[in-house]
Structure formats: structure tokens, C-alpha cells
Amino acid sequence: MSLPMSEPLIFAYGRAGRGARGQWPVAAAAVPEIPASLRRARPPALPEVSELDVVRHYTRLSQLNFSIDTHFYPLGSCTMKYNPRACNAAAMLPEFLGRHPLATARHSQGFLACMHELQEMLMEVTGMKGVALTPMAGAHGEFAGVAMIRAYHRARADLARNEIIVPTAAHGTNPATATMCGCVAREIGVGPDGDVDLAALRSTVGPRTAGIMLTNPSTLGIFERGIAEVARIVHEAGGLLYYDGANLNAILGKVRPGDMGFDVMHMNLHKTFSTPHGGGGPGAGAVGVAPRLLPFMPLPIVAREGEGEAARYHWLAEADRPQSIGRLTGFNGNAGVLLRAYVYMRMLGREGMSRVGEYATLNSNYLLARLQQAGFVAAYPQRRASHEFILTLKSLAQQQGVTAMDVAKRLLDYGFHAPTTYFPLLVPECLLIEPTETESKETLDAFVVAMATILGEAGSEPDTVRGAPHRMPVRRLDDVRAARELDLAYRPVSG
Amino acid sequence: MLAAIGAPDLEALFEEIPAELRVRSLAGVPEGLNEQQVMELMYARARQDGRPLNFIGAGAYEHHIPAAVWAIVARGEFYSAYTPYQAEASQGTLQTIYEYQSMITALTGLQVANASLYDGATAVAEACLMAVRANRKSSAARVLIPRTVHPNYRAVAQAATGGQGLKLEELAYLRASGQTAADALAAYEGQDVTALVIQQPNFFGVLEEVDALTDWAHARGALVIAVVNPVSLAVLKPPGSWGQRGADIVVGDGQPLGCPLSSGGPYFGFMATRMDYVRQMPGRIVGRTVDLDGRPGFTLTLQAREQHIRRGKATSNICTNQGLLMIAGTIYCAMMGAAGLERVAQACMARTAELVGALSRLPGVRSAFGTARFHEAVLLLDRPVAPLLEALAAHGIEGGFDLGHHYPELGQALLVCATEARSAADVAAYAQRLSELLKEARVA
């Protein structure tokens, strides 16, 4: 499964005076004068290429990528499942694409109806009492959530609470978010069975506790069984519970964060609700809240007046929610992504929601069982896997000198995207594997064959594994050189 | 599959979830639809919103988008790819980001750019936080932000930076010109100012005296954060050349570069800076390097700034960005080139001038500022704006953005915009309809 090799920079195709003239507007007859001091002296150094040059170049570049449409991504914590094309087709209808974010209510009712129904469906599947759609990614939703926790304490004149507790296995965004909100992150460990260390939690909470950020199932791929007790300890200490929605896919239709005692959460719509990852974005990080945080939700939020045929939708603004943490985006968040999530949820429907959690968990447990049979070691063998699980390659690294990174890179040669490696940090030489519900048994079996082959190679020809990948457009890249001899732009402009 | 697991049924896989927490029903979610049904629903919803003739700008601009842009962006290899952490399997996305960084530096005149932020508003917020880290001479954490900066950008900056104790202080503008007032700056003489934000063209579409503002800030040890429209940079002086030393951080919304209006997103925020400040920049950055065989390749670099490495000490919590939109912007810029982009900018300026001319000839309408502008203008009306916009909308015209809420001191003020996507006939149709509405004794 090799990919094409290399492609020059777009600039290499440039020839003076060449251009996609069919794309240029008709030259204007009378262009107003720009004062000389504000005018550009020299044109920017953009490529001078034809339309065909552009199409061929970027099509070729696309072919240098792995993607869900072409490859299996067993990428733990990232939920790389199939993105139905209908979601894209619906969001790309000309009326939606052409709709200005500040259009009048008359030209907004269709779009707003979708957004309001999306809010309602997300409330239902999470057990939350309010949803705001504007955060544009998971980390952005985390910011909204922690900002709401701070606003809640401040509104109660409880000003000392600036500590956010996070498990050591948490996503890096959790402590980074705490910092952005002016809080201090305090890390607590997990016990040998992977559940939160309740004794450590009891000794950490106190009058400075603003809240705790958790995902459940945790980043260890297991359900936090003590969640009710965690909630009790944190609430009794005066703190609130934040649910990181990164792993919501595991429990969709099975258990709801609101019922577990969480006060606020974000949902990664680009994970659980299958909007595309787009090579790094856009995402959407809608936030849900329990009743006590309703006044603090970020703006704008879609509201409805009237029912059925008479329903009218509008945006709530500052005047409606004076205690809001404010506005987090220029307009209404990643509206086009939200439309895609809406279409996905309407296609899944009520019965489809629990199917997601069930088949994601079935695929995960099946893959774990098969990989264990093939000789791989689970990090938490005594626990039931959720939608993802961790293998530890510690003994392989010690005995053969083949690391988790080597195995991950060798998988690329066999046509599988690498699993998440070296996260969570507390498990040595780990692979975090999440197959998702949209993969077939045959795909999982093929992955097991590749993994078993690599395990064999680690014994018979370890250098092949250590030097992988061999069939990609490039071999391993010199990261040290990349950081030391910074080359971040073609023909950098001098200062 | 259950046999391989050793589980009797699917339910057994959820045995670790306490029974009392299990979901009973999801009555609030409707039953599922097949693709045909869901598309029928969405066609109906889209029809409800219609396709009005749009004269609103205010931070989101309707431009022609070459058909090839989204034909390529929608390819599964871009659309459904993951973040390019596995560089060997992501050279397509990584090289595109490198080309994008190159184009943003070319447009802005600064040396380095990141791989995108969420949107223009959050990019301004990140720039304020970055300026506080980068300006080691200043301890005030005070950023001056003129009222001529987009009101939503100011609101987002406030919400995003308040937790870290930044002080954002607003500067007044001149009623005669719509430009940031030099008097407002005078109040800060001798004080510790961390950074000054300058939007060019500003929210009113007016061109600011960027050289003087930049030099004022630099003379007082403050950094300059430029907020710019990327299309305007085809004809306007790049921020890297503002004043004696140029702006220090440049941000903006990339939406005009190939991203549809789409109700406000997804767009992408861009950010560029001096090489000196690259380690203070938030977000992903791609570098060109070589592989084990010495062949050139691309990889994410300087990741020690980011949350997945540095956790609580990262420059930002941003992880997912707006990658796919950045790809659209890159393809758009490659397609248009400098000459095409200049044509677009000029066509926008010409059309807006035509629009302002046609509307301000009507009795009861006048242009607020005589200052040079890009592709937006403030009009002052002799009657309330909101009902007029409603009446125009009833005739299929989105007539502009009502400034009453954000700028009550301007009175009955309307912000209008015409890009190259509007024809002379569109402008005439707007003028004709507005003329009729103004003649009616009372607007509906």
C-alpha cells in the first residue's frame, strides 16, 4: 500500500505572468485611489500558476495523505470513524453556504431550526440542561466550561477557588485550559486498576477547589467505576465536575454525563458526531451544562418561541444572559460543522445512538482479545475495555529494542495509520487503540495480522521495524534539524 | 466476535457501568432517517432561508470561489485525514501547511506564520496573550484596542483574556474621519503599554493611519498587533512595512480567501509574527527538514510550545484548528495569485464606491466618513435602521449591518459592503428598492 512519492512546492510551477485568468473579476473601470502612504509597494510573492497547475498539484498532495476514506485509523482518543458524505452535501447546499451570519431573522429560520434541534438532541444524549454550540473545538469547549466554573464561584463570592484537579492521564488540553482560565492545575494519580485514586482525591480537594476535569471512560480506556463517589467528594468540597467529551463515543446511548453527576461538559462533534477532522480541523466543541450553570453559558445561543408551524427562532445575546462568560467566536461558531453533526444525528436517530456505543465497545473488546491472543500485552487486562484500550510494549522494548514508535511506524507500511503512541504518559511504551464502530470485523482481523507480522519481525529482523516506515513518501524525518534550522516558509520575507 | 471476547452478549460489555446510571430511553431524539429523507429535510430547511442579495460585510465577505477550490478540499484524502502527527503518512497536509505559511508571510510581510487558529476574533485574543508573553519590557499586561476594531473581536478578546488578568482598554475614534483618535493615545503618555491593536481597514471600512500608530506604539515600548483583511493586502501596505519597524504580530480572518459565508463558520484565523517571537506563537507550525535518506520532507515543529507536550505551561490550549479551511485558503491564493487578488481587491473597492454613491444620493441617506476606505462604508439614515432592514429583507435584500447596538453615538447608522460578487445591476436594484422604501411615509 505505497503512496506516490514527492511533489515540488507550488512555487516551483510559477512562471512570470502566468495566472488562472478565468478566475479574475472583470477589471474595474474606476478604482478609488489609495493614499500613497497606505498603498502596497510590491506585489506579494504568491505563485504565478495556471488553474491546471493548481488542481494537479493539490490533488497530488492529497494523495500523499492517509485518510479515513483510504485507510483504517485505530487512533485512540481521536474517534476516527467514517464521515457520511450526506452530512457534507447538506451543509454545502447553496442557501446554507451563502447565508451571512448577520442575516435578518427572515433569512435564518431554516438554519436556526437545525441548530435548535441540535441543541435539544445533544441535551438528551448527555443529560445536560442547556447546550451552547459556539466553541470551535474540544479545547475551546474546555475553555468555555472552566470559565463557567469560575464564573459560578465568582457569582457566589467564593473567590478563593482557582484549582482545577486533573488526573495525570488527562489530555494536555486540560491543564493548558486551566492555565488559560487563570487557574492552577493540580494532578492526581490513578490506582493500579486504573480508577481515580479516591484517597488522593480526598486529600487534594478543599476550599480552593474550583472543579475537577475527567473523561469517562478515562484515557486509559476503562470506565471510571467510582464516578458517583468522585462526584460526591468534589461536590461536598464545593467544587464542580467537568466532563471532557473526548470519549463520549464509548457511552453514547448507554450512560449520560449528566446522570453521572457532571455539571458541565464539552462534546467533540468531530469525534462522536462524525464531522470530518480535515487534517487537523475544523472541529466543534459544543458545551452542555447542568441547571446551576445555565446563566453563565457562552453566547450566542439559539432560542425558540412558539411551537410547531408557529415556531420562530432567534439568537440570545448579552441582554438575555447578563451573567454569560461572553462571546467566544467572531460569529456563531463553526456553523457548517454543526450542520454536519445535525445531519449525522438525524440519520442515526434514537436507536442509532446506543448502537454507536455498543458497536464501538464490541469492536474494541474484540480487537483487544485478538491482539492478546497474538501475543500483545494489555495494560489493564483485569478490566473491561471501553471503546479503546492500551497495549504496553515495555517488554518488547526491553528485549528486542523495538519501541511503540517503531511498531506504529511499521504499521504505516502495512497500510494502517499508527495508533496513538506514548499517551497516556503513565503507561510505558503504550499504544492507545480505538477501532470505532464503523469498521468491519474483516478490517480488524487484517489489522491483527499486520500487528502479529510486526511482532514476528521484531524478533527476526528488528532493524526493519526500527527503520520503518519504508513504503511511505518519506522515511522518518529529522525533527531535531527541523527545530534547530527553522525553515518555516518558502523564500522568507526579510524583516 | 462475542465468543472471541468471551462475553455472553453485548450487555456484558457494559457490566462495569453501575446499573443505576444506565440510560433508560432517549425519547428526545427523533427516529432515524435514511439519506434520502434527511436530504429532503435539509433541502426544505435551506429553501426557508432562501438566497437574498447580500450587502452585509462586517467581518464576513461574499466572494467568488473558484469551483476547483472545494472540489479539491472535499477530496477524502484532505477532508477525512487526521492531524498530521504521523508525518510520513501526512506529507500532503504538511506540505500544504508549509505552502500556506509561505503565502501568509508573503501577504503580511512578516517572517513566520502558524497553521491556523479558529477565526479572526480568537486570533486577536491569542495575539493579545502572546504580546504579553513576548513584550518582556512591559509588566502591565495592558493592551489598547481601538473601538474601530470589530466589536465581536473585542468581546472575544475580553472573554478569552480576562482569566489571565489582561487589561484591554478601548480607544475612542474621531467622529469626522472614523479613524482612531490620536488624542486617545495621548492619555497613555508615560504609561506602561504592552501592545496596541490596529485594524486595517477598520470595522467601518476606513483606512487607519497605520504608520503613525505603529511608530507611536514602538516609541513607547509597546508591540503592534495588526488585524487585517487578507484580500486587502493585495493593494494595501503589508503590516511588516507599517511605520519604521513594522507590526510585530499580524492576525485576521482568512474567510475571504475561499471560505463560503456559511452562517459564520467554519473560517480560519491566521497569525504571523517576527522570527524573534516564534516560540511565543500559539498553534501548530510546520517546518521543512530531511528524512533518514536526506530527502526533503515536512513535519510539525517547535511542538514544545503546545499543550500535548507542555501541558499547563503551553502557549495556548489550542489543539484542533481549522486545517481544512486553511487548505481552501491556500488553494484560493495559489489560484488567484498576486495579480488576481489585486483585481479582486480593486473590484471590491470600485463596487463599494458605486454603492455608496448610489445610496447616498437618496434623500435621507449620507455617508458618515469622507476618509479613504476599502470595501465597506457607514451610511447615516434619517430613520431607524432595523425596520428598514426588515423591509429590504422582505424584498430579498440583506441591506447591511445595523450599527445601533455597538455604536449608538453614530445615531441611525448602517454598515454596507459590496464585493466583486455584486454586479452593477445588484447595486442598482438595492438603490431602487431603498429609494421606494424611503418614499413610503412609514416603513413596514
Short mmCIF file of C-alpha atoms in Angstrom, two decimals, chain A residues 15 17 30 68 122 149 163 192 197 232 250 260 288 305 338 346-347 361 402 409-410 428 445 466:
data_model
loop_
_atom_site.label_atom_id
_atom_site.label_comp_id
_atom_site.label_asym_id
_atom_site.label_seq_id
_atom_site.Cartn_x
_atom_site.Cartn_y
_atom_site.Cartn_z
CA ARG A 15 6.22 31.43 -14.45
CA GLY A 17 2.82 36.44 -15.95
CA ALA A 30 -12.88 53.40 -11.71
CA ILE A 68 -10.34 7.62 6.75
CA LEU A 122 -27.31 16.99 22.46
CA ILE A 149 -16.99 27.10 36.63
CA GLU A 163 -7.59 25.00 41.49
CA PRO A 192 -3.35 0.11 39.99
CA ASP A 197 -7.19 7.27 43.50
CA ARG A 232 -19.76 13.22 45.92
CA ALA A 250 -17.96 4.88 24.14
CA MET A 260 -23.07 10.62 36.43
CA GLY A 288 -23.54 21.32 27.92
CA GLU A 305 -40.65 30.93 20.58
CA LEU A 338 -22.72 22.00 13.34
CA ARG A 346 -30.84 12.81 12.41
CA MET A 347 -29.65 9.84 10.36
CA THR A 361 -17.27 -1.24 22.54
CA VAL A 402 11.76 -2.24 19.37
CA LYS A 409 5.70 3.43 12.07
CA ARG A 410 5.84 -0.12 10.71
CA PRO A 428 5.35 2.89 29.36
CA ASP A 445 -8.74 -9.03 11.52
CA ARG A 466 13.28 0.15 13.78
#
